[in-house]
Short mmCIF file of C-alpha atoms and ligand atoms in Angstrom, two decimals:
data_model
loop_
_atom_site.label_atom_id
_atom_site.label_comp_id
_atom_site.label_asym_id
_atom_site.label_seq_id
_atom_site.Cartn_x
_atom_site.Cartn_y
_atom_site.Cartn_z
CA MET A 28 0.00 0.00 0.00
CA THR A 29 1.24 3.48 -0.73
CA MET A 30 -0.12 6.54 0.98
CA THR A 31 -0.76 9.41 -1.40
CA ALA A 32 -1.88 12.96 -0.79
CA GLU A 33 -5.10 12.02 -2.58
CA ASN A 34 -6.15 9.24 -0.24
CA ASP A 35 -4.97 11.04 2.88
CA PRO A 36 -7.83 12.94 4.54
CA VAL A 37 -5.61 15.07 6.81
CA PRO A 38 -3.12 17.60 5.50
CA ALA A 39 0.57 17.08 6.12
CA GLY A 40 2.26 18.82 9.03
CA LEU A 41 0.41 17.22 11.91
CA THR A 42 0.76 19.02 15.18
CA ARG A 43 0.20 17.74 18.68
CA PRO A 44 -3.54 17.81 19.38
CA PRO A 45 -4.99 20.25 21.91
CA ALA A 46 -4.47 19.21 25.53
CA ALA A 47 -8.16 18.42 25.75
CA SER A 48 -7.67 15.45 23.45
CA ALA A 49 -3.95 14.61 23.74
CA PHE A 50 -3.14 11.24 25.28
CA PRO A 51 -0.35 10.84 27.83
CA PRO A 52 3.20 10.73 26.42
CA GLY A 53 4.21 7.15 25.66
CA PHE A 54 0.62 6.01 25.13
CA LEU A 55 0.82 2.93 22.89
CA TRP A 56 -1.20 3.07 19.68
CA GLY A 57 -1.71 -0.26 17.99
CA VAL A 58 -3.90 -2.72 16.17
CA ALA A 59 -4.95 -6.27 17.04
CA THR A 60 -5.62 -9.56 15.24
CA SER A 61 -5.68 -13.25 16.16
CA ALA A 62 -4.11 -16.31 14.60
CA TYR A 63 -7.10 -18.32 13.37
CA GLN A 64 -8.84 -15.21 12.10
CA ILE A 65 -6.08 -14.11 9.72
CA GLU A 66 -3.31 -16.68 9.24
CA GLY A 67 -4.78 -19.36 6.97
CA ALA A 68 -2.18 -22.05 6.13
CA VAL A 69 -3.94 -24.44 8.45
CA GLY A 70 -2.16 -27.49 7.02
CA GLN A 71 1.26 -25.93 6.71
CA ASP A 72 4.51 -26.58 8.54
CA GLY A 73 3.13 -29.31 10.76
CA ARG A 74 0.27 -27.32 12.31
CA GLY A 75 -2.17 -29.66 14.05
CA ALA A 76 -5.95 -29.35 13.94
CA SER A 77 -7.67 -26.92 16.27
CA ILE A 78 -11.22 -26.97 17.58
CA TRP A 79 -12.05 -24.20 15.10
CA ASP A 80 -10.96 -26.38 12.15
CA THR A 81 -13.33 -29.07 13.36
CA PHE A 82 -16.16 -26.71 14.26
CA SER A 83 -16.07 -24.71 11.03
CA ARG A 84 -16.24 -27.94 9.04
CA THR A 85 -19.38 -29.01 10.90
CA PRO A 86 -22.37 -28.07 8.72
CA GLY A 87 -24.48 -25.23 10.06
CA LYS A 88 -22.00 -23.91 12.60
CA VAL A 89 -20.46 -20.99 10.68
CA ALA A 90 -22.32 -18.62 8.34
CA ASN A 91 -22.01 -19.62 4.69
CA GLY A 92 -19.86 -22.61 5.63
CA HIS A 93 -16.81 -20.34 5.93
CA ASN A 94 -13.63 -21.48 7.67
CA GLY A 95 -10.11 -20.23 8.44
CA ASP A 96 -8.29 -22.39 5.88
CA VAL A 97 -7.05 -19.36 3.94
CA ALA A 98 -8.42 -16.38 5.90
CA ALA A 99 -6.31 -13.29 5.14
CA ASP A 100 -3.32 -15.46 4.18
CA HIS A 101 -1.26 -13.65 6.78
CA TYR A 102 1.01 -16.67 7.30
CA ALA A 103 2.44 -16.01 3.84
CA ARG A 104 1.94 -12.23 3.81
CA TYR A 105 3.06 -11.22 7.28
CA GLU A 106 5.91 -9.05 5.96
CA GLN A 107 3.51 -7.04 3.82
CA ASP A 108 1.18 -6.68 6.82
CA VAL A 109 3.98 -5.47 9.07
CA ALA A 110 5.02 -2.94 6.42
CA LEU A 111 1.41 -1.76 6.27
CA MET A 112 1.32 -1.27 10.05
CA SER A 113 4.51 0.70 9.85
CA GLU A 114 3.06 2.97 7.15
CA LEU A 115 0.06 3.44 9.41
CA GLY A 116 2.35 4.68 12.18
CA MET A 117 1.53 1.85 14.58
CA GLY A 118 3.57 1.57 17.76
CA GLY A 119 2.19 -1.83 18.79
CA TYR A 120 0.76 -5.00 17.28
CA ARG A 121 -1.29 -7.45 19.31
CA PHE A 122 -1.41 -10.90 17.72
CA SER A 123 -1.94 -14.42 18.99
CA VAL A 124 0.07 -17.60 18.64
CA ALA A 125 -1.70 -20.67 17.26
CA TRP A 126 -1.15 -23.34 19.89
CA PRO A 127 -1.48 -26.15 17.29
CA ARG A 128 1.47 -24.69 15.35
CA ILE A 129 3.65 -25.04 18.45
CA GLN A 130 2.29 -28.33 19.79
CA PRO A 131 0.21 -30.00 17.08
CA ASP A 132 -1.28 -32.41 19.64
CA GLY A 133 -1.28 -29.94 22.53
CA ARG A 134 1.58 -31.60 24.39
CA GLY A 135 5.25 -32.46 24.08
CA ARG A 136 8.14 -30.72 22.36
CA ALA A 137 7.67 -27.55 20.36
CA ASP A 138 7.61 -27.73 16.59
CA VAL A 139 10.45 -25.50 15.52
CA ARG A 140 8.64 -24.49 12.30
CA GLY A 141 5.78 -22.99 14.28
CA LEU A 142 8.12 -21.11 16.60
CA ASP A 143 10.12 -19.88 13.60
CA PHE A 144 7.09 -18.24 12.05
CA TYR A 145 6.40 -16.18 15.16
CA SER A 146 10.08 -15.46 15.62
CA ARG A 147 10.24 -14.00 12.10
CA LEU A 148 7.07 -12.02 12.72
CA VAL A 149 8.48 -10.59 15.95
CA ASP A 150 11.78 -9.68 14.28
CA SER A 151 10.06 -7.89 11.45
CA LEU A 152 7.93 -5.94 13.94
CA LEU A 153 10.96 -4.91 15.95
CA GLU A 154 12.77 -3.84 12.78
CA LYS A 155 9.94 -1.38 12.22
CA ASP A 156 9.85 -0.24 15.85
CA ILE A 157 6.49 -1.87 16.47
CA ARG A 158 6.09 -3.44 19.92
CA PRO A 159 4.87 -7.04 19.73
CA ALA A 160 2.04 -7.79 22.19
CA LEU A 161 1.61 -11.55 22.19
CA THR A 162 -1.53 -13.42 23.27
CA LEU A 163 -1.06 -17.10 23.92
CA TYR A 164 -4.65 -18.28 23.63
CA HIS A 165 -7.22 -16.77 21.31
CA TRP A 166 -9.53 -19.81 21.18
CA ASP A 167 -7.73 -22.25 18.84
CA LEU A 168 -7.31 -25.16 21.25
CA PRO A 169 -5.56 -28.19 19.74
CA GLN A 170 -8.30 -30.65 18.79
CA ALA A 171 -6.32 -33.46 20.46
CA LEU A 172 -6.85 -31.75 23.83
CA GLU A 173 -10.56 -31.28 23.18
CA ASP A 174 -10.74 -35.02 22.48
CA GLU A 175 -9.61 -35.47 26.09
CA GLY A 176 -12.24 -33.09 27.45
CA GLY A 177 -10.86 -29.70 26.43
CA TRP A 178 -11.24 -26.95 29.01
CA ARG A 179 -13.64 -29.12 31.03
CA ASN A 180 -10.62 -31.29 31.77
CA ARG A 181 -8.38 -29.89 34.52
CA ASP A 182 -5.30 -31.26 32.77
CA THR A 183 -5.72 -28.72 29.93
CA ALA A 184 -4.71 -25.94 32.35
CA PHE A 185 -1.39 -27.71 32.92
CA ARG A 186 -0.91 -28.32 29.20
CA PHE A 187 -1.49 -24.57 28.66
CA ALA A 188 1.23 -23.65 31.15
CA GLU A 189 3.63 -26.02 29.39
CA TYR A 190 2.81 -24.39 26.05
CA ALA A 191 3.30 -20.92 27.60
CA GLN A 192 6.74 -21.99 28.75
CA LEU A 193 7.74 -23.22 25.28
CA VAL A 194 6.64 -20.01 23.56
CA SER A 195 8.13 -17.68 26.14
CA GLU A 196 11.46 -19.52 26.13
CA ALA A 197 11.65 -18.93 22.38
CA LEU A 198 10.35 -15.35 22.21
CA GLY A 199 10.75 -13.92 25.71
CA ASP A 200 14.01 -12.23 24.78
CA ARG A 201 12.15 -9.97 22.30
CA VAL A 202 8.48 -9.87 23.30
CA LYS A 203 7.88 -7.65 26.31
CA LEU A 204 4.07 -7.66 26.46
CA TRP A 205 2.49 -11.05 27.14
CA GLY A 206 -1.18 -11.89 27.42
CA THR A 207 -2.23 -15.34 28.56
CA LEU A 208 -5.89 -15.66 27.50
CA ASN A 209 -8.16 -13.64 25.27
CA GLU A 210 -11.75 -13.36 26.55
CA PRO A 211 -12.10 -16.56 28.59
CA TRP A 212 -15.82 -15.67 28.87
CA CYS A 213 -16.17 -16.50 25.17
CA ALA A 214 -13.99 -19.61 25.32
CA ALA A 215 -15.98 -20.99 28.25
CA PHE A 216 -19.55 -19.80 27.75
CA LEU A 217 -19.85 -19.56 23.95
CA GLY A 218 -17.73 -22.69 23.57
CA TYR A 219 -19.33 -24.90 26.23
CA GLY A 220 -22.43 -22.93 27.34
CA ASN A 221 -24.63 -22.18 24.37
CA GLY A 222 -22.26 -23.80 21.86
CA ILE A 223 -22.21 -21.09 19.21
CA HIS A 224 -18.40 -21.23 19.22
CA ALA A 225 -16.03 -24.18 19.08
CA PRO A 226 -16.15 -26.83 20.39
CA GLY A 227 -19.94 -26.32 20.30
CA ALA A 228 -20.91 -27.97 23.59
CA VAL A 229 -24.20 -27.12 25.34
CA ASP A 230 -23.38 -27.82 28.96
CA PRO A 231 -24.10 -25.00 31.47
CA ALA A 232 -22.38 -26.68 34.41
CA GLY A 233 -19.46 -27.76 32.23
CA SER A 234 -19.04 -24.22 30.95
CA LEU A 235 -18.47 -22.95 34.50
CA ILE A 236 -15.95 -25.72 35.05
CA ALA A 237 -14.24 -24.71 31.79
CA ALA A 238 -14.12 -21.09 32.99
CA HIS A 239 -12.33 -22.17 36.16
CA HIS A 240 -9.82 -24.29 34.25
CA LEU A 241 -9.12 -21.41 31.84
CA LEU A 242 -8.38 -19.15 34.81
CA LEU A 243 -6.26 -21.86 36.38
CA GLY A 244 -4.32 -22.16 33.11
CA HIS A 245 -3.75 -18.40 33.22
CA GLY A 246 -2.47 -18.56 36.79
CA LEU A 247 -0.15 -21.49 36.03
CA ALA A 248 1.21 -19.74 32.94
CA VAL A 249 2.13 -16.49 34.73
CA PRO A 250 5.18 -17.86 36.61
CA ALA A 251 6.31 -19.72 33.48
CA LEU A 252 6.25 -16.43 31.56
CA ARG A 253 8.04 -14.59 34.35
CA ALA A 254 10.80 -17.19 34.42
CA ALA A 255 11.42 -16.95 30.67
CA ALA A 256 10.82 -13.21 30.27
CA PRO A 257 11.64 -11.59 33.62
CA ASP A 258 11.55 -8.05 32.27
CA ALA A 259 8.25 -8.45 30.40
CA GLU A 260 4.77 -7.19 31.34
CA VAL A 261 2.37 -10.10 31.81
CA GLY A 262 -1.43 -9.88 31.84
CA ILE A 263 -4.74 -11.27 30.67
CA THR A 264 -7.45 -9.88 28.39
CA LEU A 265 -11.09 -9.94 29.51
CA ASN A 266 -14.16 -8.70 27.65
CA PHE A 267 -16.19 -6.28 29.74
CA TYR A 268 -19.78 -5.16 29.39
CA PRO A 269 -21.27 -2.66 31.85
CA VAL A 270 -24.70 -3.97 32.85
CA ASP A 271 -27.71 -1.84 33.85
CA ALA A 272 -31.03 -3.01 35.20
CA ASP A 273 -34.05 -2.03 33.11
CA THR A 274 -35.95 -0.84 36.20
CA GLU A 275 -35.36 -0.69 39.94
CA SER A 276 -37.51 -3.81 40.44
CA SER A 277 -35.84 -6.55 42.45
CA ALA A 278 -36.17 -8.95 39.49
CA ASP A 279 -34.34 -6.55 37.17
CA LEU A 280 -31.69 -5.70 39.75
CA ASP A 281 -31.11 -9.40 40.35
CA ALA A 282 -30.82 -10.00 36.60
CA ALA A 283 -28.24 -7.20 36.26
CA HIS A 284 -26.34 -8.57 39.24
CA ARG A 285 -26.14 -12.07 37.75
CA ILE A 286 -25.07 -10.90 34.27
CA ASP A 287 -22.40 -8.62 35.76
CA LEU A 288 -21.22 -11.49 37.96
CA LEU A 289 -20.96 -13.94 35.05
CA GLN A 290 -19.64 -11.50 32.48
CA ASN A 291 -17.24 -9.35 34.45
CA ARG A 292 -16.50 -10.26 38.07
CA LEU A 293 -16.22 -14.05 37.75
CA PHE A 294 -13.10 -13.46 35.63
CA LEU A 295 -11.62 -10.23 36.96
CA ASP A 296 -11.93 -10.70 40.71
CA PRO A 297 -10.03 -13.98 41.11
CA VAL A 298 -7.26 -12.76 38.80
CA VAL A 299 -6.77 -9.50 40.69
CA GLU A 300 -7.84 -10.47 44.22
CA GLY A 301 -6.85 -14.14 44.28
CA ALA A 302 -10.34 -15.32 45.32
CA TYR A 303 -13.80 -15.72 43.87
CA PRO A 304 -16.23 -13.30 45.55
CA ALA A 305 -18.81 -14.95 47.81
CA ASP A 306 -21.69 -14.34 45.38
CA VAL A 307 -19.72 -15.95 42.53
CA ARG A 308 -19.14 -19.02 44.70
CA GLU A 309 -22.84 -19.13 45.56
CA HIS A 310 -23.65 -19.02 41.85
CA PHE A 311 -21.23 -21.91 41.24
CA GLU A 312 -22.94 -23.87 44.02
CA ARG A 313 -26.30 -23.47 42.28
CA VAL A 314 -25.17 -24.33 38.75
CA SER A 315 -22.05 -26.50 38.74
CA GLY A 316 -21.04 -27.13 42.34
CA THR A 317 -17.49 -26.33 43.43
CA GLY A 318 -16.01 -29.83 43.54
CA HIS A 319 -13.66 -28.97 40.68
CA ILE A 320 -12.04 -26.08 42.61
CA GLU A 321 -9.04 -27.33 44.56
CA PRO A 322 -7.80 -25.53 47.70
CA GLU A 323 -4.77 -23.81 46.12
CA ASP A 324 -6.45 -22.90 42.82
CA GLU A 325 -7.56 -19.38 43.66
CA LYS A 326 -4.12 -18.50 44.96
CA ILE A 327 -2.62 -19.75 41.67
CA ILE A 328 -5.16 -17.77 39.63
CA GLY A 329 -4.26 -14.66 41.62
CA ALA A 330 -0.59 -14.68 40.59
CA PRO A 331 0.17 -10.95 40.33
CA VAL A 332 -0.22 -9.47 36.84
CA ASP A 333 1.30 -6.30 35.43
CA PHE A 334 -1.69 -5.26 33.37
CA LEU A 335 -5.28 -6.00 32.55
CA GLY A 336 -6.28 -6.12 28.89
CA VAL A 337 -9.73 -4.61 28.42
CA ASN A 338 -11.82 -5.53 25.38
CA TYR A 339 -14.92 -3.42 24.93
CA TYR A 340 -17.62 -3.35 22.27
CA THR A 341 -20.96 -2.55 23.93
CA SER A 342 -22.96 -2.55 27.17
CA TYR A 343 -26.17 -4.27 28.30
CA ARG A 344 -29.53 -3.38 29.77
CA VAL A 345 -31.30 -6.39 31.24
CA ALA A 346 -34.56 -7.42 32.87
CA GLY A 347 -35.43 -10.40 35.04
CA GLY A 348 -38.51 -12.48 35.64
CA GLY A 349 -38.60 -14.06 32.18
CA GLU A 350 -39.07 -17.71 31.30
CA PRO A 351 -35.79 -19.62 30.87
CA SER A 352 -35.22 -19.61 27.13
CA GLY A 353 -32.83 -22.33 26.06
CA PRO A 354 -29.06 -22.41 26.39
CA SER A 355 -27.43 -19.17 27.38
CA PRO A 356 -23.82 -17.97 27.44
CA TRP A 357 -24.56 -16.77 30.99
CA PRO A 358 -25.04 -20.14 32.71
CA GLY A 359 -27.63 -19.84 35.43
CA ALA A 360 -29.13 -16.67 33.93
CA GLU A 361 -31.26 -18.26 31.21
CA ASP A 362 -34.27 -16.23 32.35
CA VAL A 363 -32.62 -12.85 31.82
CA ARG A 364 -33.91 -10.72 28.94
CA PHE A 365 -31.66 -8.27 27.10
CA ILE A 366 -33.43 -5.00 26.40
CA GLU A 367 -32.70 -2.88 23.34
CA ARG A 368 -32.28 0.80 24.15
CA GLY A 369 -32.82 2.16 20.67
CA LEU A 370 -29.17 3.18 20.35
CA PRO A 371 -27.51 3.16 16.91
CA LYS A 372 -25.97 -0.23 16.11
CA THR A 373 -22.86 -1.48 14.35
CA GLY A 374 -23.13 -3.85 11.40
CA ILE A 375 -23.09 -6.88 13.67
CA GLY A 376 -26.07 -5.52 15.60
CA TRP A 377 -24.32 -4.33 18.76
CA GLU A 378 -25.64 -1.11 20.26
CA ILE A 379 -23.09 1.71 20.32
CA ASP A 380 -22.42 3.05 23.82
CA SER A 381 -19.05 4.76 23.91
CA ASP A 382 -19.61 6.13 27.40
CA GLY A 383 -19.92 2.53 28.59
CA LEU A 384 -16.18 2.20 27.98
CA ARG A 385 -15.47 5.21 30.21
CA ARG A 386 -17.75 3.82 32.91
CA GLN A 387 -16.12 0.40 32.71
CA LEU A 388 -12.58 1.73 32.94
CA VAL A 389 -13.41 4.02 35.84
CA ARG A 390 -15.19 1.21 37.67
CA ILE A 391 -12.23 -1.15 37.27
CA SER A 392 -9.84 1.52 38.51
CA GLN A 393 -12.06 2.21 41.53
CA ASP A 394 -12.66 -1.45 42.36
CA HIS A 395 -8.99 -2.35 41.89
CA PRO A 396 -6.87 0.75 42.55
CA GLY A 397 -3.50 0.83 40.87
CA LEU A 398 -4.35 -1.65 38.14
CA THR A 399 -2.66 -0.77 34.84
CA MET A 400 -4.81 -1.33 31.77
CA TYR A 401 -4.46 -1.53 28.02
CA ILE A 402 -7.45 -1.46 25.72
CA THR A 403 -6.59 -4.67 23.91
CA GLU A 404 -9.62 -4.56 21.58
CA ASN A 405 -12.21 -2.03 20.50
CA GLY A 406 -13.64 -1.51 17.04
CA ALA A 407 -16.63 -2.12 14.84
CA ALA A 408 -17.98 -4.09 11.90
CA PHE A 409 -19.89 -2.09 9.30
CA ASP A 410 -21.15 -2.82 5.80
CA ASP A 411 -18.33 -1.17 3.91
CA THR A 412 -18.79 -0.11 0.33
CA VAL A 413 -16.00 0.32 -2.17
CA ASP A 414 -16.61 3.27 -4.48
CA ALA A 415 -15.70 3.44 -8.16
CA ASP A 416 -12.21 4.71 -7.29
CA GLY A 417 -11.63 1.87 -4.88
CA ARG A 418 -12.02 4.15 -1.86
CA ILE A 419 -13.74 2.84 1.29
CA ASP A 420 -15.28 5.79 3.05
CA ASP A 421 -16.13 4.23 6.41
CA ALA A 422 -17.23 7.35 8.25
CA ASP A 423 -19.34 5.19 10.59
CA ARG A 424 -16.26 3.30 11.75
CA ILE A 425 -14.30 6.53 12.22
CA ALA A 426 -17.14 7.93 14.33
CA TYR A 427 -17.21 4.75 16.44
CA ILE A 428 -13.47 4.80 17.11
CA ASP A 429 -13.41 8.54 17.72
CA GLY A 430 -16.22 8.26 20.28
CA HIS A 431 -14.54 5.39 22.10
CA LEU A 432 -11.15 7.07 22.16
CA ARG A 433 -12.75 10.16 23.67
CA ALA A 434 -14.24 7.86 26.30
CA VAL A 435 -10.78 6.45 27.06
CA HIS A 436 -9.42 9.97 27.29
CA ARG A 437 -12.12 10.93 29.80
CA ALA A 438 -11.50 7.78 31.82
CA ILE A 439 -7.80 8.64 32.07
CA ALA A 440 -8.75 12.14 33.25
CA GLU A 441 -10.93 10.46 35.89
CA GLY A 442 -8.03 8.40 37.17
CA ALA A 443 -7.96 5.19 35.11
CA ASP A 444 -4.40 4.07 34.34
CA VAL A 445 -4.73 3.20 30.66
CA ARG A 446 -1.43 2.83 28.80
CA GLY A 447 -2.46 1.95 25.25
CA TYR A 448 -5.18 1.18 22.72
CA PHE A 449 -5.19 -1.69 20.21
CA LEU A 450 -7.84 -1.22 17.57
CA TRP A 451 -9.75 -4.31 16.47
CA SER A 452 -8.82 -5.01 13.80
CA LEU A 453 -5.96 -4.38 11.41
CA LEU A 454 -7.54 -6.54 8.70
CA ASP A 455 -10.97 -7.78 7.72
CA ASN A 456 -10.93 -11.36 8.93
CA PHE A 457 -12.78 -14.54 9.90
CA GLU A 458 -15.36 -13.33 12.40
CA TRP A 459 -15.96 -16.74 14.04
CA ALA A 460 -19.55 -17.97 13.67
CA GLU A 461 -20.27 -15.00 11.38
CA GLY A 462 -17.60 -16.06 8.87
CA TYR A 463 -16.22 -13.37 6.57
CA GLY A 464 -19.49 -11.43 6.39
CA MET A 465 -18.63 -9.08 9.25
CA ARG A 466 -15.75 -6.78 8.43
CA PHE A 467 -13.95 -5.30 11.45
CA GLY A 468 -10.77 -4.23 9.64
CA ILE A 469 -9.46 -0.74 9.08
CA VAL A 470 -7.81 -2.36 6.09
CA ARG A 471 -10.11 -4.05 3.59
CA VAL A 472 -9.17 -7.53 2.46
CA ASP A 473 -10.44 -8.80 -0.86
CA PHE A 474 -10.67 -12.47 0.03
CA GLU A 475 -10.49 -13.49 -3.66
CA THR A 476 -7.24 -11.69 -4.45
CA GLN A 477 -5.94 -11.03 -0.90
CA GLN A 478 -5.43 -7.41 -1.88
CA ARG A 479 -5.23 -5.04 1.11
CA THR A 480 -6.76 -1.55 0.83
CA PRO A 481 -6.62 0.86 3.76
CA LYS A 482 -10.05 2.26 4.50
CA GLN A 483 -10.43 5.94 5.38
CA SER A 484 -10.51 4.84 9.03
CA ALA A 485 -6.95 3.51 8.68
CA LEU A 486 -5.71 6.86 7.42
CA TRP A 487 -7.65 8.70 10.10
CA TYR A 488 -6.28 6.38 12.83
CA ARG A 489 -2.74 6.81 11.53
CA ASN A 490 -3.06 10.55 12.08
CA VAL A 491 -4.38 10.02 15.60
CA ALA A 492 -1.51 7.66 16.41
CA VAL A 493 1.16 9.91 14.91
CA ALA A 494 -0.24 13.05 16.56
CA GLY A 495 -0.80 11.25 19.86
CA GLY A 496 -4.40 12.29 20.23
CA LEU A 497 -7.68 13.21 18.62
CA PRO A 498 -8.48 16.05 16.28
CA ASP A 499 -10.71 18.82 17.64
O1 IFM B 502 -13.31 -10.91 16.38
C1 IFM B 502 -13.50 -10.90 17.76
C2 IFM B 502 -12.22 -11.23 18.48
O2 IFM B 502 -11.70 -12.44 18.07
C3 IFM B 502 -12.46 -11.29 19.96
N1 IFM B 502 -13.13 -10.11 20.45
C4 IFM B 502 -14.28 -9.64 19.73
C5 IFM B 502 -13.99 -9.56 18.25
C6 IFM B 502 -15.24 -9.08 17.50
O3 IFM B 502 -16.28 -9.98 17.69
#
């Protein structure tokens, strides 16, 4: 891609934005992706099968029968993608490692070909002064481990720690930002709760057990990462949704309490406080029991972290007192109804509430003082159109990002310690059960030709990143 004066919406000679919208010096501006969503090359260099290979081949599971076999072909095109990020002025790149490239069967020695790919990627990022931010698990569990029970099997947590050790021993000399898990809520409750994600199990109790084992895996991985990369920052990424009750009725307040508990606190509190709150334990007792939680587990899960990764897309308003309506990704809250507020929506149907991000960040900083945060994902899918000149004028996406960045800016002013922002996503990619229909990229990918075209949002975001803040 070449930037030209013609496709650049902001004149040359950027100046530092006004203090009202300047971010703190050193704020990290980046973009994010994940392995299965962009890499393709699923049969290359000894990569084993993941649960997403199996799931996407199961008829009816992914829109239009799409899968990640080719995706954005990033495995072959990573150098071009790194060059693109550099042209966009990115200071950081958050990506994930495909576990089945490192351990095709989820155990044993590392496959050097898999490690080499990520080593080359990291080197090319560093050559361009882009900080690599590595996530170890973004949902592509080796199928061989799922065949033994997946995250419902306690042993998977120990396998994850072993995998973390292998990757960090190979890359810990160069990668200084490490994330263990991405959005364990999705892995546990979409994967094993309502089954709309791989491996597609519908098992409310099992999904709570999976959530615990994911957190245990995180806690076991932290010391392995510290040993291999002592000077690195280590954290976890959770997906947060502020939850409001529809009315002050006790049924609605109870519904909001349960969704907040299952969405937000079940994951954050044990990581940061080293213990499940009493109401979370009570919820476990009702739905899954607590027999799978061993005495030392919470202490392990609470291994100190250096940062919390915050993913944010929308917020919820909920009401109680409904009839249980089939499997839910909030196990034990099947009766809760989600109320639309009439807010504008993104292309995937999520209501846009930028102030929810401010509220969430401020709440985290008040509940857990001193916790450093990065926004590890935020962005939007829209129905992009390519005009006759090949230009993608995605003003709706620019407005979404602008609004959310202003929310981050306000949260920082209100005391939240936020150190960076990784926009989701660099490229259009495989949006899980939605296939390729939902485009989150600031760079368009033509999935026939693999041509990359920066959308207007990419050029706008470059200017924000280079200037270190928002335009007036
Ligand atoms: O594409 C996903 C990503 O993999 C995890 N967080 C949410 C994104 C948009 O749905």
